[in-house]
Structures are given as structure tokens and as C-alpha cells.
Backbone as CSV, one residue per row, in Angstrom:
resi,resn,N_x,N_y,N_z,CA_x,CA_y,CA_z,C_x,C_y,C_z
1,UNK,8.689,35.800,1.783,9.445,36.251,0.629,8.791,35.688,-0.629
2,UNK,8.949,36.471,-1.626,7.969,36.441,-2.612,8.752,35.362,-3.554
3,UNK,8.107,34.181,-4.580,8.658,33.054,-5.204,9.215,33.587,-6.277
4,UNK,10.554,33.051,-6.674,11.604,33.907,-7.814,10.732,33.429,-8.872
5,UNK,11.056,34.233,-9.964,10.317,33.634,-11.036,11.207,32.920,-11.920
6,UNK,12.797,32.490,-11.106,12.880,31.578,-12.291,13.138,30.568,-11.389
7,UNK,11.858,30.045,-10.674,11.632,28.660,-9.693,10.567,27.925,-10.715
8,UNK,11.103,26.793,-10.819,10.134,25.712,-11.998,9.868,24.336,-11.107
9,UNK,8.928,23.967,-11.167,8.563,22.730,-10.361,8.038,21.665,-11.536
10,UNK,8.645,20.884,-12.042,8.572,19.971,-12.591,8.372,18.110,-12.541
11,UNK,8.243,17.284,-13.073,8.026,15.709,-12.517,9.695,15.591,-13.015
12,UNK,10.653,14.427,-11.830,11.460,14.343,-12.285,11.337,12.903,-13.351
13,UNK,12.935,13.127,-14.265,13.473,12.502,-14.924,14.506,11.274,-14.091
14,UNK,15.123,10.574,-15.483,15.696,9.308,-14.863,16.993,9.996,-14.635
15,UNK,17.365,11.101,-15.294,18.873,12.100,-15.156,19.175,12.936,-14.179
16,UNK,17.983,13.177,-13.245,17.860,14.120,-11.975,18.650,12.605,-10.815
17,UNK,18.755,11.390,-11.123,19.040,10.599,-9.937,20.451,11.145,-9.142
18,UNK,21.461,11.275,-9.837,22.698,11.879,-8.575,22.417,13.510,-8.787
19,UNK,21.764,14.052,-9.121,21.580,15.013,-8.298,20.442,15.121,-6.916
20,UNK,19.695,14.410,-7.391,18.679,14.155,-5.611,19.667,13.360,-4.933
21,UNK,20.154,12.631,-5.412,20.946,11.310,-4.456,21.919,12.668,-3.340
22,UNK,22.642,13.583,-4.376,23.196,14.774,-3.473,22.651,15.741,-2.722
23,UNK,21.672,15.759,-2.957,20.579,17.174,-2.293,20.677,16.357,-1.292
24,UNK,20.201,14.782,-1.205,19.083,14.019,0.034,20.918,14.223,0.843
25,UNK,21.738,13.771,0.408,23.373,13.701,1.614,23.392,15.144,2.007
26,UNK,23.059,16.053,1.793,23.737,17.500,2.161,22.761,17.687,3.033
27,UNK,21.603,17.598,2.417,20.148,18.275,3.495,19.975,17.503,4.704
28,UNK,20.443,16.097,5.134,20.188,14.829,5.988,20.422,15.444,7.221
29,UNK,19.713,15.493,8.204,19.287,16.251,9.506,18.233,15.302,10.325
30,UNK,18.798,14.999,11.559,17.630,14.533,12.013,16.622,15.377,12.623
31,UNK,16.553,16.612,12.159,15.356,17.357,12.280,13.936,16.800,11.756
32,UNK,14.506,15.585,10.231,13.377,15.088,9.307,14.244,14.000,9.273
33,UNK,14.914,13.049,9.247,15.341,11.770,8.856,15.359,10.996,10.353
34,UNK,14.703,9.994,9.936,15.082,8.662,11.233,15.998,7.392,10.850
35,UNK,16.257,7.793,9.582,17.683,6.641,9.143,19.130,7.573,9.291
36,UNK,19.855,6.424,9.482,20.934,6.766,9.709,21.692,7.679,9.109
37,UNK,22.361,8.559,9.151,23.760,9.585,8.096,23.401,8.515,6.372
38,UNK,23.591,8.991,5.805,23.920,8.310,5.023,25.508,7.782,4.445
39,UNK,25.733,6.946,4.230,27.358,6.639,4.211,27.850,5.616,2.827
40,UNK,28.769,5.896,2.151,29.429,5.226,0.971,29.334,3.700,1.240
41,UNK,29.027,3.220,-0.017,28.786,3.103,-1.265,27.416,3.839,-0.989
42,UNK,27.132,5.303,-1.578,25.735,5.572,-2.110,24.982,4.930,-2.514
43,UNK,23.521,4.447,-2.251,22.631,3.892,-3.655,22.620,4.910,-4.277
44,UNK,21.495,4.135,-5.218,21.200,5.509,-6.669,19.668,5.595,-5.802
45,UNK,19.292,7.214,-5.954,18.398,7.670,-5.717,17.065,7.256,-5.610
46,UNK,16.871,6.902,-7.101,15.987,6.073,-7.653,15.674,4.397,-7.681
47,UNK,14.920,3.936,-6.908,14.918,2.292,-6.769,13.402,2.166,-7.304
48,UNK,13.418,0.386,-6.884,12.145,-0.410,-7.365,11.170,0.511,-7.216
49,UNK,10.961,1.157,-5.630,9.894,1.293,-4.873,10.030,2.866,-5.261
50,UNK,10.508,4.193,-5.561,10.588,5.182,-5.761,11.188,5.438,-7.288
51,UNK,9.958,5.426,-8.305,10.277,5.642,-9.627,10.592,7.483,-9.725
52,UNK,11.702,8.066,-11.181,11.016,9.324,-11.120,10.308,10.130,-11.492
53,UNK,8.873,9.387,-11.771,7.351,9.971,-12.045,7.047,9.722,-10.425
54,UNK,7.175,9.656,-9.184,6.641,9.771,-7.963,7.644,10.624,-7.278
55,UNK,8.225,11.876,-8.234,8.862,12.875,-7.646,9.200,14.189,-8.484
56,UNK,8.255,15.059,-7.781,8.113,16.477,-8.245,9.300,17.333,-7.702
57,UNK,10.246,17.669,-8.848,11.629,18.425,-8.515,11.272,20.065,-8.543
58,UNK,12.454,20.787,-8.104,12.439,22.157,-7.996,13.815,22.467,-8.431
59,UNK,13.610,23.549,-9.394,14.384,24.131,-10.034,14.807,25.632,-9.741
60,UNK,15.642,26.208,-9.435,15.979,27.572,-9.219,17.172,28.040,-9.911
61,UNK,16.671,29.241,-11.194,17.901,29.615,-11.526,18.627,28.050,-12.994
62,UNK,17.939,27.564,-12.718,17.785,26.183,-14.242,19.139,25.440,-12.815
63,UNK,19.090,24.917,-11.483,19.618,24.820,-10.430,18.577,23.469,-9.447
64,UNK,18.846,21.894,-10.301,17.428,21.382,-8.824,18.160,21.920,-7.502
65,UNK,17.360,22.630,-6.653,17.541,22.593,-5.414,16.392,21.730,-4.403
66,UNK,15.220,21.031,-4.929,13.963,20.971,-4.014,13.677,19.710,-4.798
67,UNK,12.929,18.702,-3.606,11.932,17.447,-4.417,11.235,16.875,-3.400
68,UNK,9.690,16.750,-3.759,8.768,16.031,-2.729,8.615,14.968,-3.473
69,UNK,8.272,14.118,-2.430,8.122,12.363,-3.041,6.767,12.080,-2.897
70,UNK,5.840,11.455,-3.831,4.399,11.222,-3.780,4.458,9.499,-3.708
71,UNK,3.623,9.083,-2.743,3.181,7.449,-3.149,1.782,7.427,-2.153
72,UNK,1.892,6.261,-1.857,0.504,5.420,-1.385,0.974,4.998,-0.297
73,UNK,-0.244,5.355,0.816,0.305,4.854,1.832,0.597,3.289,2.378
74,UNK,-0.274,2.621,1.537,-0.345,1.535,1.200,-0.573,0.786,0.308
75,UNK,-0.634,-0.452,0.217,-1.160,-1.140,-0.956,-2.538,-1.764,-1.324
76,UNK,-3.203,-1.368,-0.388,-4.354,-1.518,-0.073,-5.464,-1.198,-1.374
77,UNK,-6.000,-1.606,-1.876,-7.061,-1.052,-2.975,-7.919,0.035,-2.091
78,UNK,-8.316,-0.659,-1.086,-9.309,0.231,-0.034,-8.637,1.670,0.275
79,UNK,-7.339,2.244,0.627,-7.118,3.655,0.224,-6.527,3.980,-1.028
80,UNK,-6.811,3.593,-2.000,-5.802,3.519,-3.386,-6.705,5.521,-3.523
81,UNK,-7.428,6.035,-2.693,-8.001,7.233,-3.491,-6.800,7.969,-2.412
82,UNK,-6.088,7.784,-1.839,-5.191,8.455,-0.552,-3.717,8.669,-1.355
83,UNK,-2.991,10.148,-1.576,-1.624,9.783,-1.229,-0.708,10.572,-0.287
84,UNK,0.180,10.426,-0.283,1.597,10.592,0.813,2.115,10.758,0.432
85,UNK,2.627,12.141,0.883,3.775,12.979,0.564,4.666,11.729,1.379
86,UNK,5.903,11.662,0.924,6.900,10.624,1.764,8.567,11.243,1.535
87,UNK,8.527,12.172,1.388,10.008,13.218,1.358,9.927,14.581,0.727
88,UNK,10.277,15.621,1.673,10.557,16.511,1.224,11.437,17.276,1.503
89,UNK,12.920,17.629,0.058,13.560,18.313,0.684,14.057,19.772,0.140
90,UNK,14.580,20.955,0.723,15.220,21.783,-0.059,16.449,22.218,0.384
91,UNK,17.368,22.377,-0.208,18.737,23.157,-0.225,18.605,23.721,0.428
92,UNK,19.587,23.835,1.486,19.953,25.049,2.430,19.828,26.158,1.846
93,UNK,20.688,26.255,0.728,20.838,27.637,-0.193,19.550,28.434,-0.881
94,UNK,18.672,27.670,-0.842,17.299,27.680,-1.261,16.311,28.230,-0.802
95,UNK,16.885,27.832,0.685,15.198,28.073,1.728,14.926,29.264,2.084
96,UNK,13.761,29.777,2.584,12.871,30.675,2.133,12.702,31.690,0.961
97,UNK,12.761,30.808,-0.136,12.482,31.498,-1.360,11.520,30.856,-2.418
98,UNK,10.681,30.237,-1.567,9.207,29.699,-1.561,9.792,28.363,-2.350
99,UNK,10.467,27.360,-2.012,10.902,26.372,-2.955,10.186,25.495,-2.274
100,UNK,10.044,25.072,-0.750,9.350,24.318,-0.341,7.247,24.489,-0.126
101,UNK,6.760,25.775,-0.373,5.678,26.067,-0.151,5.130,25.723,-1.713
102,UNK,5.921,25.648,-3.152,5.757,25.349,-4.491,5.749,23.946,-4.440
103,UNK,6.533,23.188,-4.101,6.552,22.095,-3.662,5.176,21.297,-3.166
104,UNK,5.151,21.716,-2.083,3.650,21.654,-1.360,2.800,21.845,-2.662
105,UNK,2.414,22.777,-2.527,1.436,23.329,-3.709,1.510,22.254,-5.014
106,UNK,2.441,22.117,-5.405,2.900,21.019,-6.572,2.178,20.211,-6.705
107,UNK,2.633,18.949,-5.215,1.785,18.309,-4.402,0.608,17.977,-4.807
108,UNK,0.505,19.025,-4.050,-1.309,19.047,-3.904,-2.326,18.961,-5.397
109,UNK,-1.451,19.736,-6.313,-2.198,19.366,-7.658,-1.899,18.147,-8.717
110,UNK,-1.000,17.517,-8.416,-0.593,16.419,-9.014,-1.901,15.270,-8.131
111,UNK,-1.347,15.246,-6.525,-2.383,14.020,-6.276,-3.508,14.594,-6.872
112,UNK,-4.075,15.780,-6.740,-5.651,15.809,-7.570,-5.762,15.257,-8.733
113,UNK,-4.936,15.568,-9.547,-4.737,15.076,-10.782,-4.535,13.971,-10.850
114,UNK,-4.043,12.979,-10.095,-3.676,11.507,-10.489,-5.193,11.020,-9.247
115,UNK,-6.358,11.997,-9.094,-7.082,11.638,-8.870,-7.588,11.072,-7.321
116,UNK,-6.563,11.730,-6.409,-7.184,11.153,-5.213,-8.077,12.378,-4.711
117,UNK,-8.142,11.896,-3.398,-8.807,12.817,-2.268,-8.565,13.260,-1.116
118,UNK,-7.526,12.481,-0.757,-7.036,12.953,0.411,-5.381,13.435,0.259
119,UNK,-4.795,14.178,1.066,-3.284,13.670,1.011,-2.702,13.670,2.654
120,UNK,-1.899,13.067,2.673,-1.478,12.855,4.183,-0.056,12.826,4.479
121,UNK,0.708,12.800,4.851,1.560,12.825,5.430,2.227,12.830,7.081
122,UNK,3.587,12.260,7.439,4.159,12.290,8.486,5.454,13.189,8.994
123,UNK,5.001,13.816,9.754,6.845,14.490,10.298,6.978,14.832,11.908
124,UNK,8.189,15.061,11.504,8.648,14.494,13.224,8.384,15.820,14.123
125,UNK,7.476,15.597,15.511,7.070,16.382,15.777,8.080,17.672,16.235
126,UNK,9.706,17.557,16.424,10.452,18.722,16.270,10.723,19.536,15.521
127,UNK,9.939,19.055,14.357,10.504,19.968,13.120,9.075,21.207,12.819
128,UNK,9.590,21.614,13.674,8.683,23.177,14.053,8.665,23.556,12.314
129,UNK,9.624,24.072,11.492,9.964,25.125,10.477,8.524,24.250,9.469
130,UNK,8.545,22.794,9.119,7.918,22.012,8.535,6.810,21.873,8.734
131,UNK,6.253,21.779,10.003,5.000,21.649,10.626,4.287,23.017,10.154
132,UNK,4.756,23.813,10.399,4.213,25.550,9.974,3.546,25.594,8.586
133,UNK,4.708,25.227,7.792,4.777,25.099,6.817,3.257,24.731,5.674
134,UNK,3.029,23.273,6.454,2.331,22.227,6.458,1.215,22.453,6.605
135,UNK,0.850,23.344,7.867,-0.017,23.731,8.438,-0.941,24.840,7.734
136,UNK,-0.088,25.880,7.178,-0.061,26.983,6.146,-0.920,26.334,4.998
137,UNK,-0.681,25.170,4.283,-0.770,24.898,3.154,-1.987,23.862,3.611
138,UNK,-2.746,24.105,4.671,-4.228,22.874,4.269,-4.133,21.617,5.136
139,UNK,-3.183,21.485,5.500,-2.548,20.443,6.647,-2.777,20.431,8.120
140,UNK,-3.299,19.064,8.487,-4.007,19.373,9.871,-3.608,18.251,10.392
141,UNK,-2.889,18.268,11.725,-2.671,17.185,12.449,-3.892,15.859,13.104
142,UNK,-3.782,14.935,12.588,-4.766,14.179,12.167,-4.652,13.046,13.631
143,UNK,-3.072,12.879,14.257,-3.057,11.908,15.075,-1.269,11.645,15.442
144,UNK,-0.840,11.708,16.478,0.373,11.427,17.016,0.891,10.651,17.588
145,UNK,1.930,9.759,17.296,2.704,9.000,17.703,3.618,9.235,18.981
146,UNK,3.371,9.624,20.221,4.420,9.611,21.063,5.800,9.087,21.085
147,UNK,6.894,9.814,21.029,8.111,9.336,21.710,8.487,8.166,20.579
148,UNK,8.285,8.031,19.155,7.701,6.962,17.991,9.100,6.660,18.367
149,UNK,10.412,7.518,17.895,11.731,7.382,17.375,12.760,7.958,18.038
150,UNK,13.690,7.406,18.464,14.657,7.856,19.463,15.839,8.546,18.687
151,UNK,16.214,9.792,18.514,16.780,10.800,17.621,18.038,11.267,18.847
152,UNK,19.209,11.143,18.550,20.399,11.638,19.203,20.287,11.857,20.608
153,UNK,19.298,10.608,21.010,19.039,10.478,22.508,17.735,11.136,23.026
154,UNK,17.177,11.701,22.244,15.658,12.008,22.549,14.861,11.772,22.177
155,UNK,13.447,11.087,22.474,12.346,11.070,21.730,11.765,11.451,21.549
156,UNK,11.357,11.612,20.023,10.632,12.513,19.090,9.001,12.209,18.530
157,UNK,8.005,12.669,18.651,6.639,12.048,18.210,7.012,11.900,16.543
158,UNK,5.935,11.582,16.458,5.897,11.266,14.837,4.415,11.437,14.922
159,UNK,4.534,12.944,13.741,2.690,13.730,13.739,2.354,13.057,12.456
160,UNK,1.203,12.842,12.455,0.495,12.201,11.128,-0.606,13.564,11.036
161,UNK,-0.238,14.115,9.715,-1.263,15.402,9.139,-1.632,14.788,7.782
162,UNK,-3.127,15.491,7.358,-3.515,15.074,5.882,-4.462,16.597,6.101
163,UNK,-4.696,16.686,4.862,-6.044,17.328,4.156,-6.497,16.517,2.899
164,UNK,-8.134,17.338,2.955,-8.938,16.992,2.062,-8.492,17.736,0.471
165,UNK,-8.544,16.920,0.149,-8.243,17.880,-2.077,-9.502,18.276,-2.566
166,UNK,-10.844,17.787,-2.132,-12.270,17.794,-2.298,-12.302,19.750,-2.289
167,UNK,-13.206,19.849,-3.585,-13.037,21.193,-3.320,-14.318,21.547,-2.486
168,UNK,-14.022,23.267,-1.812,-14.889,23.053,-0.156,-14.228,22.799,1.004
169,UNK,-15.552,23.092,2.149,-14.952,22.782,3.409,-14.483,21.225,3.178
170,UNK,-14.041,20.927,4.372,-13.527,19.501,4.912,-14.849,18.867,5.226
């Protein structure tokens, strides 16, 4: 399905925090989460470790429905040229109306822009819809975690995918 044109992908603000804080409670599935439900007292969205310049929002309809989270996989100077996608989510109400494939895409030009080379990411190997997704957009399963996380009594791998940002083959 073709992307609405009034879908805007933007860097969030410090005023987007209870509205992601609500997207992340509604969307919470262990299809993609290995922490628990989330449950009252809420934090605020936004902490030490997740500022919101390391999160590209989605807008539909002047509506956030969508936000991927960018950081480092480490602290390492030695991959400081690497980043990680580390959340991505969209509204039920949202999905397939290219909010998560803009997203991606988003992604992908911001880490260029803030200058790396690689990008990488993790998801749980049940989440078929994501993996596709992923896969679609330049993403290649790089290495798997067997049985990593035990999810409502089953264990689930945990796939580690990246691509190259280098323009060209791999």
C-alpha cells in the first residue's frame, strides 16, 4: 500500500514524551518486547540513556503513530562508526500504510548522516511481519541467538541483522 502523503517522519521533541510513553503501552506484545507488560507508576519515556534526538517519530494525519530508536551498540570508540536501531514501533491503527518501512528508511539516512557505516539491529526470531520487513529494506541476518529468551513459555531466538550504508555492493 502506497505511503499517505500526509505521513511526516521527523526527530522527536521533549513534548512527544507521553505520547511515545502511550504508543510503547498499547503496541507492547511479546511478539517484540522481552520486558515485562508494562505497569503503573509509568516512567517518562524519555531517560538518561534515550534522549529525544535518538528518536525518529511518525506522524499521520498531524497524528504520532510510529518511532524508531537510534543508539550505539556500545560504548566502545572501536564501533563508534556502528548504529542500532533499538525500538521500533507503530500503531495498530497505522500499520500497513508504510509508517514502519518510512521509519526504516528514516533510519537509514539519519545514521548516514550522523556518519556511520553500518546499521544493525536485533529481533525476535517470531516476529515474522518485522523480519520481512527488515529484510525488504537492506537487512541481512548476520547471526542468531538460539532459544536467547523465554516468551509465555517458549523460546524465542534473538536474530542479529545489520547492513552496510556504504554506497554499493556490501
Amino acid at each position: 500500500m502506497p505511503v499517505s502523503h500526509a505521513l511526516r517522519v521527523r526527530t522527536a521533541v521533549p513534548g512527544d514524551d507521553a505520547d511515545l510513553a502511550e504508543l510503547d503501552r498499547r503496541v507492547w506484545s511479546t511478539l517484540h518486547a522481552v520486558t515485562p507488560r508494562p505497569q503503573p507508576p509509568y516512567p517518562p519515556f524519555f531517560d538518561e540513556r534515550h534522549a529525544p534526538g535518538d528518536h525518529l517519530v511518525a506522524e499521520l494525519d498531524g497524528r504520532l503513530v510510529g518511532y524508531v530508536r537510534l543508539g550505539f551498540p556500545t560504548p566502545l570508540a572501536a564501533n563508534a562508526h556502528v548504529r542500532q536501531i533499538q525500538g521500533l514501533a507503530v500503531a495498530e491503527e497505522a500499520r500497513g500504510r508504510g509508517v514502519g518501512r518510512a521509519l526504516i528508511r528514516a533510519a537509514v539516512d539519519e545514521a548516514r548522516r550522523r556518519g556511520a557505516r553500518r546499521l544493525t539491529l536485533r529481533v525476535l526470531g517470531h516476529n515474522a511481519p518485522a523480519r520481512a520487513l527488515y529484510e525488504a529494506e537492506g537487512f541481512a541476518v548476520e547471526g542468531v541467538l538460539p532459544e536467547e529468551f523465554l516468551l509465555d513459555g517458549a523460546y524465542v531466538d534473538d536474530v542479529c541483522m545489520g547492513r552496510s550504508l556504504q554506497e554499493g555492493p556490501r
